[in-house]
Coordinates of C-alpha atoms in Angstrom, one line a residue:
S23 CA 146.1 91.0 105.2
P24 CA 144.0 93.8 103.8
C25 CA 143.1 93.2 100.1
C26 CA 141.2 96.3 99.2
L27 CA 143.8 98.4 97.5
P28 CA 144.3 98.4 93.7
P29 CA 147.7 99.2 92.1
T30 CA 148.4 103.0 92.2
L31 CA 146.9 104.8 89.3
S32 CA 149.1 107.1 87.2
R33 CA 148.2 110.8 86.9
H34 CA 147.5 110.2 83.2
Q35 CA 145.0 107.4 84.0
L36 CA 143.4 109.7 86.6
R37 CA 143.0 112.5 84.0
R38 CA 141.6 110.1 81.5
R39 CA 139.2 108.4 83.9
G40 CA 138.1 111.7 85.3
S41 CA 137.5 113.5 82.0
S42 CA 133.9 114.6 81.2
K43 CA 133.5 112.6 78.0
R44 CA 130.8 109.9 77.8
S45 CA 131.8 106.3 77.9
G46 CA 128.9 104.5 76.2
P47 CA 126.5 102.5 78.4
L48 CA 128.8 102.6 81.4
G49 CA 128.0 106.1 82.1
D50 CA 129.2 109.7 82.5
Q51 CA 132.5 110.7 84.0
P52 CA 133.7 111.6 86.6
F53 CA 132.3 108.3 87.8
P54 CA 133.8 105.8 85.4
G55 CA 132.2 102.3 85.7
L56 CA 128.7 103.5 86.6
L57 CA 125.9 101.8 84.8
Q58 CA 123.2 104.0 83.1
L59 CA 120.3 101.5 83.3
E60 CA 117.9 103.8 81.6
N61 CA 120.2 103.8 78.5
L62 CA 120.4 100.0 78.3
S63 CA 118.4 97.6 76.3
R64 CA 117.8 94.1 77.7
E65 CA 120.4 92.7 75.3
G66 CA 122.8 95.5 76.4
L67 CA 122.4 94.6 80.1
V68 CA 123.2 90.9 79.2
D69 CA 126.3 92.1 77.4
V70 CA 127.4 94.2 80.4
L71 CA 126.9 91.3 82.8
R72 CA 128.7 88.8 80.5
A73 CA 131.6 91.2 80.4
A74 CA 131.4 91.4 84.2
V75 CA 132.1 87.7 84.7
V76 CA 135.3 87.3 86.7
D77 CA 135.3 83.6 87.2
Q78 CA 133.6 80.5 85.9
K79 CA 134.4 77.2 87.7
G80 CA 132.2 74.1 87.4
P81 CA 128.6 75.2 88.0
L82 CA 129.6 78.5 89.6
V83 CA 129.7 81.8 87.8
T84 CA 131.0 84.9 89.6
L85 CA 130.1 88.4 88.4
N86 CA 131.5 91.8 89.4
K87 CA 128.2 93.7 89.6
P88 CA 128.1 97.4 88.8
P89 CA 126.3 99.6 91.4
G90 CA 122.7 100.7 90.6
L91 CA 121.6 97.3 89.3
P92 CA 119.0 95.7 91.6
V93 CA 119.0 91.9 92.0
T94 CA 115.2 91.6 92.1
G95 CA 112.4 94.1 91.5
K96 CA 109.0 94.7 90.0
P97 CA 108.0 92.9 86.8
G98 CA 109.3 94.8 83.8
E99 CA 112.1 96.5 85.7
P100 CA 115.7 95.8 84.6
T101 CA 117.1 93.5 87.3
L102 CA 119.8 90.8 87.5
C103 CA 117.1 88.1 88.0
S104 CA 115.1 89.3 85.0
V105 CA 118.0 88.6 82.6
L106 CA 119.3 85.3 84.1
P107 CA 117.8 83.1 81.4
E108 CA 119.5 85.2 78.6
L109 CA 122.8 85.3 80.6
S110 CA 122.7 81.5 81.1
Q111 CA 122.2 81.1 77.3
S112 CA 125.0 83.5 76.4
L113 CA 127.4 81.7 78.7
G114 CA 126.6 78.4 76.9
L115 CA 124.7 76.8 79.8
R116 CA 121.8 75.8 77.5
D117 CA 119.0 74.3 79.7
R118 CA 120.8 74.8 83.0
E119 CA 119.6 78.2 84.2
L120 CA 121.6 80.2 86.7
Q121 CA 120.3 81.0 90.1
I122 CA 121.5 83.5 92.7
V123 CA 123.5 82.1 95.6
Q124 CA 124.9 85.4 97.1
A125 CA 124.7 89.0 95.8
S126 CA 125.6 92.6 96.7
G127 CA 122.6 95.0 97.1
K128 CA 121.3 97.4 94.5
E129 CA 123.6 100.4 95.3
T130 CA 126.5 98.2 96.2
S131 CA 129.1 97.1 93.7
G132 CA 130.9 93.8 93.7
L133 CA 130.5 90.0 93.8
V134 CA 127.5 88.1 92.7
L135 CA 127.7 84.3 93.0
L136 CA 125.5 82.3 90.6
S137 CA 125.1 78.6 90.2
S138 CA 123.7 76.4 87.4
C139 CA 123.4 73.5 89.8
P140 CA 120.5 73.6 92.3
Q141 CA 122.3 71.2 94.7
T142 CA 125.5 73.3 94.7
A143 CA 123.4 76.4 95.3
S144 CA 121.6 74.8 98.2
R145 CA 124.9 73.5 99.7
L146 CA 126.5 76.9 99.6
Q147 CA 123.5 78.6 101.1
K148 CA 123.7 76.2 104.0
F149 CA 127.4 77.0 104.3
F150 CA 126.6 80.7 104.6
I151 CA 123.9 80.1 107.2
H152 CA 126.2 77.8 109.3
S153 CA 129.1 80.4 109.0
R154 CA 126.8 83.2 110.3
R155 CA 125.7 81.0 113.2
A156 CA 129.3 80.3 114.1
Q157 CA 130.1 84.1 113.6
R158 CA 132.7 83.2 110.9
P159 CA 132.8 86.0 108.3
T160 CA 132.5 84.9 104.7
A161 CA 132.2 88.3 102.9
T162 CA 134.6 91.2 103.0
Y163 CA 133.4 94.6 101.7
C164 CA 135.6 97.7 101.0
A165 CA 134.2 101.1 101.9
V166 CA 135.4 104.7 101.8
T167 CA 134.0 106.6 104.8
D168 CA 133.5 110.4 105.3
G169 CA 135.3 110.5 108.6
I170 CA 137.8 108.2 110.4
P171 CA 136.5 105.6 112.9
A172 CA 137.7 106.3 116.5
T173 CA 139.5 102.9 116.7
S174 CA 141.4 101.1 114.0
E175 CA 139.3 98.0 114.3
G176 CA 136.4 96.6 116.3
N177 CA 132.8 95.3 116.2
I178 CA 129.7 97.3 115.7
Q179 CA 126.5 95.9 117.3
A180 CA 123.0 97.4 117.0
A181 CA 119.4 96.2 117.1
L182 CA 117.8 97.3 113.8
K183 CA 114.2 97.4 112.4
L184 CA 112.7 98.2 109.0
E185 CA 110.1 101.0 109.0
H186 CA 108.0 102.2 106.1
V187 CA 108.4 106.0 106.1
D188 CA 106.9 108.2 103.4
G189 CA 106.7 105.3 100.9
V190 CA 110.4 104.2 101.6
D191 CA 111.7 101.3 103.7
L192 CA 114.2 102.7 106.1
V193 CA 116.4 101.0 108.7
I194 CA 116.0 102.4 112.2
P195 CA 118.3 101.5 115.2
V196 CA 116.4 100.5 118.3
K197 CA 117.9 101.3 121.7
S198 CA 117.3 98.8 124.5
P199 CA 114.9 96.6 122.5
S200 CA 112.3 94.5 124.5
R201 CA 111.3 90.9 123.9
K202 CA 108.2 92.3 122.1
D203 CA 110.4 94.3 119.8
F204 CA 112.2 91.2 118.7
Q205 CA 108.9 89.4 118.2
E206 CA 107.8 92.3 115.9
G207 CA 110.9 92.1 113.6
V208 CA 113.7 93.9 115.4
K209 CA 117.0 92.0 114.7
R210 CA 120.4 92.1 116.5
T211 CA 123.1 92.9 114.0
L212 CA 126.9 92.6 114.1
S213 CA 129.7 93.8 111.8
H214 CA 133.5 93.8 112.1
F215 CA 135.5 96.7 110.8
H216 CA 139.2 97.3 110.1
V217 CA 140.7 100.6 109.0
V218 CA 143.1 99.9 106.1
A219 CA 144.2 103.5 105.3
M220 CA 143.4 107.1 106.3
G221 CA 143.8 110.4 104.4
S222 CA 142.0 113.7 103.8
G223 CA 139.6 113.1 106.7
C224 CA 138.4 109.9 105.1
A225 CA 139.2 106.2 105.6
L226 CA 139.4 103.0 103.5
V227 CA 137.7 100.4 105.7
Q228 CA 137.2 96.7 105.4
L229 CA 133.8 95.6 106.6
Q230 CA 132.7 92.0 107.4
P231 CA 129.0 91.6 108.3
L232 CA 128.3 88.7 110.7
T233 CA 124.5 89.1 110.3
V234 CA 122.3 89.9 107.4
F235 CA 120.0 92.9 107.4
P236 CA 119.1 95.5 104.7
S237 CA 121.6 98.4 104.6
Q238 CA 123.4 97.0 107.7
L239 CA 126.9 98.2 106.8
Q240 CA 125.7 101.8 105.9
V241 CA 123.7 102.1 109.1
H242 CA 126.6 100.6 111.2
M243 CA 129.1 103.2 109.8
V244 CA 126.6 106.0 110.5
L245 CA 126.5 104.8 114.1
Q246 CA 130.3 105.3 114.1
L247 CA 129.7 108.9 112.8
C248 CA 131.6 107.9 109.6
P249 CA 129.0 107.5 106.8
V250 CA 130.0 105.7 103.6
L251 CA 130.9 108.1 100.8
G252 CA 127.9 108.3 98.4
D253 CA 125.4 107.2 101.1
H254 CA 122.4 109.5 100.1
T255 CA 120.0 107.7 102.5
Y256 CA 121.5 107.5 106.0
S257 CA 124.4 110.0 106.0
A258 CA 121.9 112.8 107.0
R259 CA 121.7 111.2 110.4
V260 CA 125.2 112.5 111.2
G261 CA 125.1 116.2 112.3
T262 CA 128.1 118.6 113.0
V263 CA 128.3 121.5 115.4
L264 CA 131.6 123.4 115.8
G265 CA 133.5 120.5 114.1
Q266 CA 132.0 117.9 116.4
R267 CA 129.9 115.1 115.0
F268 CA 126.8 113.7 116.7
L269 CA 123.8 111.4 115.8
L270 CA 120.5 113.0 114.9
P271 CA 117.3 111.0 115.7
A272 CA 116.9 108.3 113.0
E273 CA 113.1 108.4 113.2
S274 CA 112.8 112.1 112.3
T275 CA 115.8 112.5 110.0
K276 CA 114.6 112.2 106.4
P277 CA 117.0 110.8 103.7
Q278 CA 118.8 113.5 101.7
R279 CA 121.8 113.9 99.4
Q280 CA 125.0 113.5 101.3
V281 CA 126.6 116.9 102.2
L282 CA 130.4 116.9 102.0
D283 CA 132.9 119.4 103.2
G284 CA 134.1 121.8 100.5
A285 CA 137.7 120.8 100.9
L286 CA 136.8 117.1 100.4
I287 CA 134.8 118.0 97.3
R288 CA 137.8 119.8 95.9
R289 CA 140.1 116.8 96.8
L290 CA 137.8 114.6 94.8
C291 CA 138.0 117.0 91.8
L292 CA 134.2 117.3 91.8
S293 CA 131.7 120.2 91.6
P294 CA 129.1 120.4 94.4
A295 CA 126.5 119.2 91.9
Q296 CA 128.6 116.2 91.0
S297 CA 129.2 115.4 94.6
A298 CA 125.5 115.1 95.1
Q299 CA 125.6 112.2 92.5
L300 CA 128.5 110.4 94.1
P301 CA 127.9 106.6 93.9
L302 CA 127.9 104.6 97.1
H303 CA 131.5 103.6 97.8
L304 CA 130.7 100.1 99.2
H305 CA 132.0 97.1 97.3
L306 CA 131.7 93.4 98.0
H307 CA 135.3 92.6 97.3
C308 CA 135.9 89.0 98.6
L309 CA 133.9 85.8 99.3
H310 CA 135.3 82.7 101.1
L311 CA 133.8 79.5 100.0
P312 CA 134.3 75.8 100.7
G313 CA 135.7 73.5 98.0
L314 CA 133.1 72.3 95.5
R315 CA 134.1 68.6 96.1
P316 CA 135.2 66.7 99.3
R317 CA 138.9 67.4 100.2
E318 CA 139.0 70.3 97.7
A319 CA 140.7 73.4 99.1
P320 CA 138.5 76.4 100.1
M321 CA 138.1 79.1 97.5
K322 CA 138.6 82.8 97.7
L323 CA 136.7 84.8 95.1
L324 CA 137.8 88.4 94.4
A325 CA 136.1 91.3 92.5
P326 CA 138.3 94.3 91.5
L327 CA 137.2 97.7 92.6
P328 CA 135.2 99.8 90.2
P329 CA 137.2 102.5 88.4
Y330 CA 135.4 105.4 90.2
F331 CA 136.3 103.8 93.5
S332 CA 140.0 103.5 92.6
R333 CA 139.9 107.1 91.4
T334 CA 138.5 108.2 94.8
L335 CA 141.3 106.3 96.6
Q336 CA 143.9 108.1 94.5
C337 CA 142.4 111.5 94.9
L338 CA 142.3 111.1 98.7
G339 CA 145.7 109.6 99.0
L340 CA 144.3 106.4 100.6
H341 CA 147.3 104.2 100.2
Q342 CA 148.0 101.1 102.2
Q343 CA 149.8 102.0 105.5

């Protein structure tokens, strides 16, 4: 059953969470729960990540990562990998340093799975590879989309390639790819989607990737003419004429801030300037894992939605149908 929706927020909580007062290192309202990396020291980042631990079982540590934090990056940049030694120490793991098994992308919030045991990490990585080959989904994301998919559930298939455009790596769909395209890095991608709720011209959608490709879920939702809310990279590929949406050519459409309908901005209680800063509403909510030992029951790891995501659901009336 759909597991995206948080308990309904009261109006008092909405007002409090939507107020314009600062909330320390976790950012400016009206997007509570956003990480302001530029304001954080290394120690501060370790504190934030330690507070983000949602589960610790045997060698496994599960975090609920805030959006905006990259997993890897250039030397000297604040990343999850760069503070793993300090995080391992602060969790009392001494000489057993954590390593990443599975993680949500930089702009995505949600589950990060870490392991202090190399053998367990290797076993789980093999499990994820075998699950993908068998087309068994292991990860479920929650997304809010600008627009409602034409069908309540289905599969999205597309051949995708990475292209370096104006100093940025962008994902480009490839129509009718040739064998040569696949030899040159084009990949077939597949995601399953299920619409959980609809309201205000938006939808709460569960997404399950069955392949792994950068920005796969964002690009797949753009191909459905329903970009993810806060997608300031690929949403510009969806054009509108007389209320009808259509796809613009991916190769010639440059990334830009997402442009939202005025009525939607008002429903979100935002100014146009604030809507241009809207965080990506894509959250790695659930991971299915095998038991850690033989005959142990499978595990289901959950990461609660970020406060700004819950606030958006409340503003748009996206309640479980």
